[in-house]
Amino acid sequence: LVPLAVVDMLCLITVNVDLIQCIVRRFDPLTARSIKVLSLPHVLWVGVVLARISSLLTVVIAVERCFVVMLPMRFKAWMTQKVIFVTTMFACVIPILAYIPVFLRGKITWRQDVQHNVSLPYLTLTDFALNNSHFLDVYKNIGLNALFRLVPMATVAVCSALTIVQLRRYRVWWTKTRGAETERMSERDARVSITLVRVCVVFLACSLPGVALQIAFLTEPQFDYHGEYAFTFKTAVDVNELFLCVHSSVNFIIYMRGGDDFYNTFRVVCRKAFPASCYRCLFRSVTRTRHSSANQSQASNVSDDTKRTRKMSIQQFVLSCPLMVATLMAFGCKMNSASFSQGKMFYRQLICPGEVIKLQYCPYVTSARTFAKCASACRQQDGCVGFTRDPVTEECRLCDTPTADDCGNTEPSSTMESFEMFSCGNGGTVLSYGQCSCPLGTLGSRCEKRMTDCDDLNAEGYGDGVYWILPTMTTQPFRVKCEMQWGRTLIMDRWDNTVDFYRGWAEYKAGFGDVAADHWLGLQQIRALTISRSYEAIFEVHLRVGNWFQQNYRNIQLTDELQNFALSFNGTDSYATPVGDSLSYVNGKPFSTYDADHDDDATVNCAERHHSGWWFGGANCTECNPTGVLLQPTDMLRTGDPQEVFWSRDLGDTVPHQIRVWLQRY
C-alpha cells in the first residue's frame, strides 16, 4: 500500500501544482486553469466542479485506509489522527498560500467589456507582469473562478475532520480488543458515517458528467463565444485530473469493499441513508457472497484480519498499477508544460458583408458538421488564416489569404459564412474577448494603423502635442512634437535656450533634450523618417522683434551611420518671407561633432570651432550654425563669435533669436 499512498499524495500535488507554476511563471493562477465553454449547459460545469471535489475526497479516504492497514497496532489513535490531519491540511494550505500574494499584490477594478457593453470585475496584477507597464490578461466572473478552486479545498478540510472522527471508532481494533463492540455504533457515529457516505456517493454520481466532459475535452476543441461575431479556440489542459478522477473512484470502490468490518459498517450506514428498495438492490447479491466468505473464513486457520489485509492489498495493487503509471505520466507532463494555453480567436468577416473568400484562395476543402470543427481544422492546417463554411452542405474551406480591403478576392454568397483568425498587427498582443494591446506608435482595434509621422496622427483627428510614432523603417517607437495644421514633425527646437547643444557624436545620434521643449530629435530618428517617404525640411527663423522667416529644402534625406549621416536634398524653395539659402553649401556633407570630425579639412575641427554639431565642409566650414550657442543679443546683431547661432544668407549680420526645423511630407 505504500506506493498507492505515494501516488495519492502525488495526485494531490498535481491538482495544485499549476497554482505554484503560475506564480513562478508570473501568470494569474485564477485564469490559468479556467475552462469556459459558454455554449454548453451550466449543469455540466457543476459536474466538473463535483468531479474535482470527489477526486480530492476519495484521496482523503484512500490515505485514511492506508494508514489504518499499515500502522502497527501499538501506535495510538491520536498519533494517526495527527498524521492524517497534517497530510490533508497540507494539501489545502499550499494552494491557499499561493493565492495570498496574488490578492495582496493585485487589485480588483471594474472595466467596460466592449464586446458585451457591460462592466465586469477584472483583476490587475502589475507586479506579476513581464514589466510594470504591461497588464496581465483579465478574466470574467471572479466569483466563479474562486469557487472553482476554493470549494475543493474546503471539501478536503471538512472530509479530513470527518475522517478523524471516524478513526475514533477503530480505536478498539487498534488496541487488540476487537469484538462485538465493533458492530455497535453510537448514534453520533452513525450520523457522521451516514453523512460521509452520502457525500461520497452523491459526489461520485454527480461527477460522471464532469468526467465525461473532460474526456470530451481531450478530442474536442473548446470555444469562448464573444457575442455574435467572434469566438476563441482553446485546448484542454486537465488531462491529469481525468486520471485522478478515475484513480480515486477506483480507490473509493476498493475501500468500500475492503474488509468485513468496514463492509458491515457501510451496510448499516447505507440502510439508514438510502431507501429500502435501493438498499436491497445494492446489497442482495453482495450479502450472499459476504456470508459465504465469512463461513469459509471461520473454517480456515488463517485469521480474518490477515485475509482482509491480504485481500485489500492484492486488490489495490492489481487495480491501481495501471492507474499509478497513467497518473505519474500525467503528473510528469503537467510539470513540463505551462498550464495556460493561449487561445486563437476567429471573428466573422465584416469587411465585405454578404460575401465570402473565393474558392481559389481556399486550397484546402474538407467537411465539418459545425463551425467549431471547421475552426479546429483551420487551426491545425499550416498557413490557414481563415475559413468558410456552408451550413447546408457542411463544406469547410480553409483559406490561406485574408479578405482584401477592396473585396477583390471575395464573391457573394447567401448561405456560406467566412471567419478569419484574429490577430494584432504591428507586433500587438492578443488579449481576451477580441481585444488587442497595441504597441506604442500604433492605433486601431487590431493595431493595424501605424503612425509613421505627425501627418498620420493628424488624419486620425489628433491635435497639437507630443506623441509616439513608429516610422516604417524602424522597430523602435519614439516621441515627437507635432503641429497638426500642416501635419509637421519637429526635429530641432531652439526656443527656450535651456539646452546646451555642444554634445558628442553619441548624443547627436540618439537625440537629447525634452521633446516638448528645446531638443534635438536624433540622427537615427531623422533618418528613420526620411527613408520611409519624401519630406521637405522647413527652417523657421524668428527674430527678437517678432517677425520670422522660412526656407524649405525638398526631398531631404540622411545616409546611414556608416556614411556618417550625410545630408542630401534636391533643391530649395523660398517662402513669402525667405531667410535665404545657407544650407546648399553643405549638401552631400557628413555630420560632425567635436569628437567625430568628418569635415573635409584636416587642419580644422569645424564642430569644435563653432561649438556645435552640424554638417560642415570646406575652408569656411558652414554658412549657418543652428546648433551653436544661442546668444540672443538685445541689438539682434552678430558678435563675431564663431560659436554663436547664425544664418548668413539674407539675414546678414542679424542673428536669429529662435530657430526651429520641421519635417513635412513633400
XYZ file of C-alpha atoms in Angstrom:
666
model
C 0.000 0.000 0.000
C 2.962 2.342 0.317
C 3.228 3.021 -3.461
C -0.501 3.680 -3.561
C -0.246 6.194 -0.741
C 2.639 7.922 -2.552
C 0.601 8.124 -5.762
C -2.326 9.586 -3.841
C -0.081 12.314 -2.477
C 1.270 12.975 -5.983
C -2.322 13.336 -7.152
C -2.942 15.964 -4.503
C 0.171 17.842 -5.600
C -0.821 17.509 -9.256
C -4.150 19.183 -8.618
C -2.437 22.200 -7.099
C 0.888 22.348 -8.959
C -0.494 24.687 -11.607
C -1.113 27.329 -8.950
C 2.526 27.321 -7.904
C 3.605 27.078 -11.536
C 1.607 30.156 -12.430
C 3.180 32.167 -9.613
C 6.649 31.163 -10.832
C 5.756 31.957 -14.455
C 4.075 35.218 -13.426
C 0.624 34.264 -14.624
C -2.644 34.755 -12.834
C -3.480 31.356 -11.312
C -7.193 32.078 -11.363
C -7.241 32.354 -15.137
C -4.590 29.788 -15.945
C -6.901 26.834 -15.407
C -10.279 28.398 -16.119
C -12.285 26.478 -18.718
C -15.235 28.339 -20.207
C -17.474 26.691 -22.738
C -20.327 29.134 -22.739
C -22.279 27.220 -25.340
C -22.734 24.138 -23.074
C -25.327 23.885 -20.288
C -24.099 25.222 -16.988
C -25.038 21.938 -15.298
C -22.012 20.322 -16.939
C -19.804 22.803 -15.159
C -21.332 21.707 -11.888
C -20.229 18.215 -12.886
C -16.670 19.419 -13.464
C -16.546 21.025 -10.023
C -18.024 17.935 -8.367
C -15.525 15.733 -10.197
C -12.693 17.716 -8.688
C -14.294 17.627 -5.253
C -14.897 13.866 -5.389
C -11.304 13.303 -6.505
C -9.882 15.093 -3.505
C -12.427 13.486 -1.201
C -11.628 9.946 -2.274
C -7.915 10.642 -1.964
C -8.504 11.568 1.669
C -10.375 8.309 2.193
C -7.532 6.444 0.484
C -4.956 7.981 2.800
C -7.095 7.125 5.817
C -7.488 3.479 4.833
C -3.801 3.090 4.018
C -2.802 4.364 7.438
C -5.312 2.055 9.114
C -3.783 -1.019 7.463
C -0.110 -0.042 7.554
C 0.321 1.274 11.069
C 1.383 -1.175 13.792
C -1.230 -1.793 16.432
C 0.944 -0.357 19.154
C 0.501 3.125 17.638
C -2.090 5.165 19.430
C -5.094 6.599 17.661
C -4.224 10.203 18.405
C -0.861 9.817 16.659
C -2.528 8.534 13.499
C -5.050 11.332 13.651
C -2.287 13.923 13.749
C -0.509 12.392 10.762
C -3.669 12.330 8.664
C -4.637 15.817 9.766
C -1.250 17.255 8.786
C -1.301 15.373 5.458
C -4.723 16.560 4.386
C -4.327 20.105 5.664
C -1.005 20.376 3.821
C -2.894 19.706 0.590
C -5.272 22.542 1.458
C -2.732 25.091 2.689
C -0.450 25.025 -0.380
C -2.991 26.441 -2.859
C -4.375 28.874 -0.305
C -0.875 30.250 0.305
C -0.452 30.575 -3.452
C -3.444 32.902 -3.527
C -2.156 35.244 -0.819
C 0.479 37.149 -2.892
C -1.966 37.391 -5.781
C -4.626 39.201 -3.805
C -2.107 41.248 -1.835
C -0.293 42.494 -4.955
C -3.307 42.784 -7.221
C -6.382 44.942 -7.143
C -9.885 44.346 -8.436
C -11.271 47.038 -10.707
C -14.333 47.395 -12.901
C -13.750 47.802 -16.615
C -16.022 48.059 -19.618
C -16.355 44.974 -21.785
C -16.742 46.433 -25.263
C -17.964 43.130 -26.681
C -20.950 42.858 -24.354
C -21.317 46.535 -23.340
C -21.286 45.709 -19.623
C -18.967 46.437 -16.704
C -17.141 43.380 -15.333
C -14.700 42.796 -12.452
C -11.083 42.484 -13.552
C -8.010 41.527 -11.549
C -4.984 43.663 -12.408
C -1.608 42.202 -11.411
C 1.080 44.661 -12.409
C 3.722 43.150 -10.123
C 3.384 39.728 -11.728
C 3.528 41.071 -15.277
C 6.554 40.839 -17.518
C 7.081 44.540 -16.951
C 5.317 47.187 -14.925
C 3.660 48.795 -17.932
C 2.058 45.587 -19.213
C -1.182 44.361 -17.642
C -1.833 40.659 -17.403
C -4.690 39.047 -19.229
C -8.023 39.591 -17.494
C -10.851 37.248 -16.767
C -14.568 37.496 -16.189
C -16.551 36.312 -13.194
C -14.069 36.321 -10.329
C -16.541 34.567 -8.049
C -16.918 31.511 -10.292
C -13.172 31.084 -10.697
C -12.592 31.401 -6.972
C -15.280 28.811 -6.190
C -13.818 26.519 -8.816
C -10.692 26.242 -6.654
C -11.664 27.113 -3.100
C -14.639 24.732 -2.845
C -12.494 21.599 -3.365
C -10.032 22.845 -0.764
C -12.804 23.422 1.734
C -14.213 19.979 0.961
C -10.874 18.337 1.693
C -10.674 20.159 5.011
C -14.189 19.087 6.028
C -13.653 15.493 4.962
C -10.371 15.430 6.848
C -12.238 16.339 10.002
C -14.868 13.669 9.287
C -12.113 11.111 8.748
C -10.571 11.928 12.116
C -13.947 11.435 13.768
C -14.334 8.098 12.016
C -10.918 6.939 13.212
C -12.099 7.007 16.800
C -14.368 4.069 16.021
C -11.321 1.935 15.179
C -9.543 2.671 18.442
C -10.765 -0.592 19.933
C -9.391 -2.549 16.973
C -6.007 -0.827 17.211
C -5.678 -1.791 20.866
C -6.252 -5.514 20.123
C -9.671 -5.590 21.789
C -11.745 -6.143 18.691
C -15.016 -7.914 19.258
C -18.704 -7.295 19.327
C -18.103 -3.624 20.178
C -17.045 -3.007 16.582
C -20.550 -3.716 15.340
C -22.138 -1.338 17.816
C -22.198 2.296 16.716
C -23.217 5.213 18.802
C -25.916 7.496 17.474
C -23.380 10.265 16.890
C -21.011 7.982 14.961
C -23.924 6.733 12.887
C -24.926 10.259 11.899
C -21.360 11.113 10.934
C -20.980 7.924 8.915
C -24.293 8.453 7.162
C -23.245 11.980 6.206
C -19.863 10.839 4.953
C -21.237 8.017 2.810
C -23.981 10.196 1.386
C -21.462 12.852 0.403
C -19.160 10.295 -1.215
C -21.874 8.544 -3.209
C -23.583 11.741 -4.338
C -20.297 13.330 -5.375
C -19.242 10.251 -7.314
C -22.605 10.083 -9.086
C -22.658 13.783 -9.925
C -19.055 13.764 -11.098
C -19.801 11.424 -14.002
C -20.911 14.305 -16.320
C -17.766 16.171 -15.357
C -15.541 13.189 -16.128
C -17.342 12.708 -19.441
C -16.867 16.388 -20.207
C -13.143 16.153 -19.501
C -12.908 13.078 -21.740
C -14.607 15.074 -24.474
C -12.071 17.881 -23.971
C -9.268 15.511 -24.953
C -10.565 15.317 -28.526
C -12.886 18.274 -28.987
C -11.926 21.956 -29.112
C -13.236 24.439 -26.598
C -14.661 27.787 -27.575
C -15.491 31.035 -25.858
C -18.223 32.827 -27.769
C -17.953 36.613 -27.770
C -21.298 37.927 -28.868
C -22.412 37.233 -32.423
C -19.259 37.793 -34.393
C -16.317 36.110 -32.693
C -15.234 33.077 -30.726
C -11.939 31.839 -29.276
C -10.378 28.402 -29.768
C -8.628 26.813 -26.789
C -7.171 23.424 -25.942
C -7.793 21.166 -22.947
C -5.199 21.161 -20.162
C -6.836 18.977 -17.470
C -5.682 15.554 -18.675
C -4.129 14.731 -15.326
C -7.355 15.386 -13.459
C -9.124 12.845 -15.640
C -6.701 10.164 -14.424
C -7.080 11.468 -10.899
C -10.879 11.123 -11.039
C -10.717 7.538 -12.329
C -7.939 6.571 -9.941
C -9.701 7.982 -6.913
C -13.041 6.470 -7.919
C -11.473 3.001 -8.098
C -9.845 3.600 -4.734
C -13.195 4.533 -3.259
C -14.799 1.318 -4.521
C -11.911 -0.780 -3.198
C -12.025 0.762 0.247
C -15.802 0.462 0.476
C -15.457 -3.305 -0.187
C -12.130 -3.697 1.569
C -12.918 -5.725 4.711
C -15.679 -7.303 6.702
C -15.550 -4.674 9.409
C -15.724 -1.744 7.029
C -18.258 -3.572 4.847
C -20.614 -4.143 7.754
C -20.333 -0.521 8.789
C -21.001 0.611 5.230
C -24.034 -1.708 5.015
C -25.522 -0.365 8.251
C -24.959 3.206 7.161
C -26.454 2.670 3.700
C -29.527 1.050 5.240
C -30.166 4.333 7.043
C -29.004 6.630 4.277
C -30.937 5.266 1.289
C -34.452 3.920 0.591
C -35.099 0.244 1.315
C -35.559 -0.685 -2.345
C -32.191 0.796 -3.299
C -30.554 -0.878 -0.336
C -31.924 -4.350 -1.182
C -30.952 -3.968 -4.835
C -27.444 -2.901 -3.879
C -26.645 -5.456 -1.194
C -28.674 -8.587 -2.020
C -26.021 -10.365 -4.097
C -23.115 -8.884 -2.213
C -24.517 -10.072 1.118
C -24.681 -13.682 -0.074
C -21.065 -13.501 -1.154
C -20.043 -11.963 2.147
C -21.819 -14.578 4.235
C -20.248 -17.339 2.164
C -16.812 -15.781 2.611
C -17.394 -15.443 6.339
C -18.333 -19.138 6.689
C -15.253 -20.175 4.770
C -13.012 -17.978 6.868
C -14.342 -19.473 10.090
C -13.300 -22.938 8.870
C -9.856 -21.703 7.962
C -6.818 -21.440 10.195
C -5.938 -18.047 8.742
C -7.293 -15.106 10.741
C -9.894 -12.751 9.304
C -7.534 -9.815 9.824
C -4.839 -11.464 7.717
C -7.278 -12.367 4.959
C -8.800 -8.931 4.917
C -5.441 -7.186 4.780
C -4.131 -9.551 2.091
C -7.300 -9.179 0.030
C -7.190 -5.401 0.201
C -3.508 -5.332 -0.690
C -3.930 -7.588 -3.744
C -6.990 -5.703 -4.991
C -5.364 -2.336 -4.566
C -2.104 -3.398 -6.180
C -3.667 -5.123 -9.219
C -6.276 -2.457 -9.935
C -4.076 0.513 -9.140
C -0.886 -0.363 -11.048
C -2.127 0.860 -14.477
C -3.665 3.920 -12.901
C -0.454 4.627 -10.998
C 1.511 4.642 -14.261
C -1.067 6.810 -16.025
C -1.250 9.261 -13.142
C 2.537 9.564 -12.942
C 2.711 10.143 -16.707
C 0.083 12.860 -16.472
C 1.906 14.345 -13.498
C 5.171 14.454 -15.470
C 3.503 16.048 -18.476
C 1.930 18.615 -16.209
C 5.226 19.576 -14.632
C 6.909 20.054 -18.011
C 4.284 22.273 -19.614
C 2.586 25.523 -18.752
C -0.965 25.081 -17.557
C -2.310 28.032 -19.542
C -2.960 27.605 -23.255
C -3.276 30.792 -25.276
C -6.342 30.549 -27.487
C -6.727 31.526 -31.122
C -9.628 33.790 -31.887
C -11.716 33.817 -35.035
C -14.028 36.665 -35.960
C -16.749 36.953 -38.547
C -15.586 38.592 -41.767
C -17.216 42.034 -41.764
C -15.113 43.883 -44.356
C -17.297 42.637 -47.211
C -20.793 41.858 -45.816
C -22.652 39.073 -47.597
C -19.506 37.847 -49.347
C -17.003 35.055 -48.768
C -13.456 34.441 -49.966
C -13.283 32.894 -53.433
C -12.521 29.203 -53.784
C -9.140 29.760 -55.459
C -7.913 31.437 -52.265
C -9.056 28.453 -50.142
C -6.982 25.496 -51.398
C -7.985 23.088 -48.616
C -11.555 21.746 -48.635
C -12.983 19.372 -46.029
C -16.295 18.683 -44.314
C -17.293 19.881 -40.852
C -20.569 19.469 -39.033
C -20.104 22.651 -37.018
C -18.212 25.926 -37.195
C -16.163 24.647 -34.251
C -14.959 21.651 -36.265
C -14.091 23.901 -39.191
C -12.185 26.278 -36.926
C -10.299 23.361 -35.384
C -9.264 22.185 -38.858
C -8.039 25.692 -39.699
C -6.001 25.829 -36.511
C -4.256 22.577 -37.380
C -3.615 23.467 -41.041
C -0.345 25.299 -41.689
C -0.862 28.659 -43.362
C -4.604 28.801 -42.684
C -5.734 32.336 -41.801
C -9.490 31.823 -42.053
C -12.258 29.505 -43.134
C -15.573 29.492 -44.981
C -18.334 27.002 -44.143
C -21.617 26.135 -45.816
C -24.118 25.001 -43.131
C -26.255 23.237 -45.763
C -23.602 21.041 -47.386
C -21.242 21.157 -44.354
C -18.395 22.069 -46.715
C -15.438 23.680 -44.936
C -12.916 25.703 -46.948
C -9.589 26.557 -45.331
C -8.184 29.786 -46.748
C -4.571 30.953 -46.857
C -5.383 34.560 -47.843
C -7.249 37.112 -45.696
C -10.066 39.236 -47.039
C -8.761 42.140 -49.127
C -9.759 45.661 -48.123
C -11.230 46.276 -51.586
C -13.108 42.921 -51.557
C -11.188 41.887 -54.665
C -10.846 38.261 -53.536
C -14.448 37.707 -52.383
C -17.708 36.640 -54.023
C -21.379 36.940 -52.967
C -22.926 34.035 -51.053
C -26.331 33.661 -49.403
C -25.582 30.534 -47.356
C -21.863 30.442 -46.582
C -20.134 32.412 -43.839
C -16.486 33.417 -43.512
C -14.406 33.646 -40.352
C -10.830 34.883 -40.093
C -8.228 34.225 -37.447
C -7.940 37.123 -35.065
C -4.504 38.709 -34.958
C -2.992 42.002 -33.911
C -0.852 43.869 -36.411
C 2.481 45.607 -35.890
C 3.517 43.335 -33.020
C 0.351 43.796 -30.950
C -0.648 41.285 -28.277
C -3.956 39.411 -28.424
C -5.995 39.812 -25.237
C -9.183 38.048 -24.227
C -12.581 38.894 -25.646
C -11.390 40.155 -29.016
C -9.111 42.986 -27.942
C -5.528 43.924 -28.773
C -2.849 45.535 -26.664
C -1.182 47.803 -29.222
C 2.491 48.809 -29.049
C 3.462 52.458 -28.913
C 3.040 54.226 -32.216
C 0.113 52.107 -33.441
C -3.651 52.597 -33.353
C -6.802 50.700 -34.311
C -8.825 47.867 -32.813
C -6.294 45.411 -34.274
C -3.210 47.698 -34.184
C -3.434 47.918 -37.960
C -2.743 51.667 -38.131
C 0.932 52.566 -37.913
C 1.589 56.194 -37.018
C 4.684 56.901 -39.108
C 4.694 60.669 -38.520
C 2.535 63.569 -37.361
C 0.582 63.601 -40.610
C -0.827 60.147 -39.787
C -1.872 61.396 -36.365
C -3.442 64.450 -37.968
C -5.532 62.169 -40.197
C -6.814 60.386 -37.069
C -8.044 63.677 -35.635
C -5.347 64.362 -33.053
C -4.396 67.934 -32.138
C -1.061 69.634 -31.473
C 1.064 67.832 -28.901
C 3.706 65.203 -28.199
C 3.004 61.678 -29.494
C 4.649 58.327 -30.105
C 5.319 57.438 -33.739
C 6.655 54.311 -35.431
C 8.174 55.038 -38.867
C 8.075 52.280 -41.456
C 11.797 51.530 -41.454
C 12.223 51.155 -37.691
C 11.023 48.812 -34.964
C 11.554 51.238 -32.091
C 8.908 53.924 -31.485
C 9.940 57.401 -30.343
C 8.253 60.604 -29.232
C 7.891 63.693 -31.412
C 6.214 67.075 -31.169
C 3.523 67.674 -33.784
C 1.935 70.739 -35.313
C -1.287 69.475 -36.849
C -2.211 72.474 -39.018
C 0.224 71.139 -41.646
C 0.981 67.727 -40.105
C 4.579 68.741 -39.400
C 7.089 66.846 -37.235
C 9.588 68.879 -35.199
C 13.196 67.615 -35.371
C 15.027 70.556 -33.718
C 13.840 73.290 -31.374
C 15.916 76.264 -30.129
C 13.144 78.230 -28.452
C 13.706 78.455 -24.691
C 17.523 78.411 -24.805
C 17.588 75.882 -21.939
C 19.646 73.091 -23.542
C 23.371 73.048 -24.355
C 23.799 71.784 -27.933
C 27.550 71.252 -27.650
C 27.315 67.453 -27.498
C 29.256 64.437 -28.736
C 28.512 62.005 -31.530
C 26.570 59.512 -29.394
C 24.152 62.155 -28.108
C 23.535 63.683 -31.531
C 22.916 60.192 -32.846
C 20.375 59.261 -30.140
C 18.903 62.705 -29.507
C 18.770 64.864 -26.392
C 16.604 67.403 -24.616
C 12.901 67.393 -23.841
C 10.699 66.752 -26.880
C 8.151 69.206 -25.507
C 10.824 71.955 -25.189
C 14.335 72.568 -26.594
C 15.692 69.364 -28.103
C 17.471 67.577 -30.934
C 15.393 64.610 -32.164
C 18.383 62.444 -33.080
C 20.139 61.472 -36.308
C 18.782 57.909 -36.114
C 15.220 59.152 -35.767
C 15.588 61.738 -38.545
C 16.976 59.072 -40.874
C 14.122 56.674 -39.981
C 11.662 59.370 -41.031
C 13.358 60.486 -44.236
C 13.942 56.999 -45.694
C 10.292 55.979 -45.253
C 8.849 58.697 -47.548
C 9.695 62.070 -49.131
C 9.911 65.082 -46.819
C 10.917 68.685 -47.085
C 12.860 70.306 -44.264
C 11.453 73.649 -43.118
C 13.874 76.031 -41.372
C 11.885 78.572 -39.373
C 13.897 81.547 -38.061
C 12.404 84.090 -35.622
C 13.919 87.469 -34.769
C 13.751 89.277 -31.455
C 11.233 91.827 -32.689
C 8.772 89.056 -33.589
C 8.977 88.796 -37.377
C 10.012 85.403 -38.773
C 11.403 83.877 -41.978
C 11.308 80.430 -43.590
C 13.342 78.347 -46.049
C 12.275 74.918 -47.410
C 14.551 72.127 -48.721
C 12.965 69.455 -50.935
C 13.301 65.677 -50.552
C 15.773 65.790 -47.679
C 17.492 62.518 -46.748
C 20.233 61.170 -44.465
C 22.537 58.230 -45.124
C 23.260 55.569 -42.501
C 25.854 55.817 -39.745
C 28.475 54.033 -41.846
C 28.417 57.099 -44.111
C 28.200 59.444 -41.107
C 24.581 60.525 -41.735
C 25.495 62.583 -44.800
C 22.868 65.188 -45.771
C 21.283 65.426 -49.224
C 18.353 67.319 -50.775
C 17.113 68.181 -54.266
C 16.776 71.942 -54.032
C 15.319 74.801 -52.053
C 12.138 76.856 -52.135
C 11.720 80.355 -50.753
C 8.774 81.215 -48.543
C 6.894 84.528 -48.707
C 9.480 85.888 -46.280
C 12.596 83.856 -47.192
C 15.545 83.582 -44.882
C 17.920 82.731 -47.741
C 19.735 79.563 -48.741
C 22.566 78.854 -46.299
C 22.354 75.041 -46.413
C 23.303 74.224 -50.018
C 26.934 74.888 -49.028
C 26.945 71.576 -47.090
C 24.722 69.493 -49.403
C 26.223 65.981 -49.506
C 28.469 66.574 -46.463
C 28.625 64.179 -43.469
C 27.649 65.142 -39.931
C 30.397 66.202 -37.500
C 30.781 66.690 -33.752
C 33.752 67.718 -31.660
C 34.623 64.028 -31.010
C 33.845 62.853 -34.577
C 35.379 65.271 -37.104
C 34.106 64.396 -40.589
C 34.562 67.717 -42.390
C 36.848 67.700 -45.430
C 39.509 69.958 -43.898
C 42.096 68.107 -41.836
C 43.561 71.361 -40.480
C 40.462 72.388 -38.560
C 37.738 70.809 -36.455
C 34.675 72.742 -37.600
C 32.413 71.331 -34.881
C 34.852 72.433 -32.183
C 35.338 75.862 -33.811
C 31.587 76.539 -33.970
C 30.821 74.828 -30.653
C 28.088 72.696 -32.219
C 27.212 69.554 -34.143
C 26.280 70.054 -37.807
C 27.071 69.253 -41.420
C 30.348 71.022 -42.166
C 32.657 71.255 -45.185
C 35.138 73.495 -46.970
C 37.526 76.073 -45.590
C 34.731 78.175 -44.085
C 33.026 75.103 -42.594
C 29.428 76.395 -42.972
C 27.197 79.366 -43.811
C 24.838 78.613 -40.936
C 25.211 77.315 -37.391
C 21.724 76.454 -35.996
C 23.111 74.282 -33.167
C 25.660 76.801 -31.877
C 25.399 78.998 -28.790
C 22.107 80.941 -28.801
C 23.330 84.312 -27.510
C 20.131 86.300 -28.265
C 21.760 89.792 -28.127
C 19.463 92.715 -27.464
C 20.643 94.616 -30.568
C 19.993 91.500 -32.751
C 23.473 91.807 -34.342
C 26.211 89.223 -34.602
C 29.029 89.499 -32.074
C 31.684 87.987 -34.348
C 31.959 84.887 -32.155
C 32.103 81.797 -34.451
C 30.328 79.783 -31.744
C 27.080 81.758 -31.907
C 23.962 80.762 -33.855
C 23.875 82.464 -37.271
C 22.294 82.238 -40.733
C 24.458 84.189 -43.181
C 22.337 84.486 -46.352
C 19.828 87.356 -46.404
C 19.962 87.861 -42.639
C 23.473 89.234 -42.960
C 24.673 90.391 -39.549
C 21.264 89.873 -37.956
C 21.202 86.861 -35.630
C 18.274 84.513 -35.024
C 16.534 84.828 -31.689
C 14.831 81.451 -32.040
C 15.085 78.694 -34.636
C 13.120 75.540 -35.429
C 13.444 72.760 -38.033
C 10.398 70.766 -39.177
C 9.805 67.809 -41.481
C 6.700 67.949 -43.650
C 5.557 65.448 -46.274
C 6.658 66.534 -49.736
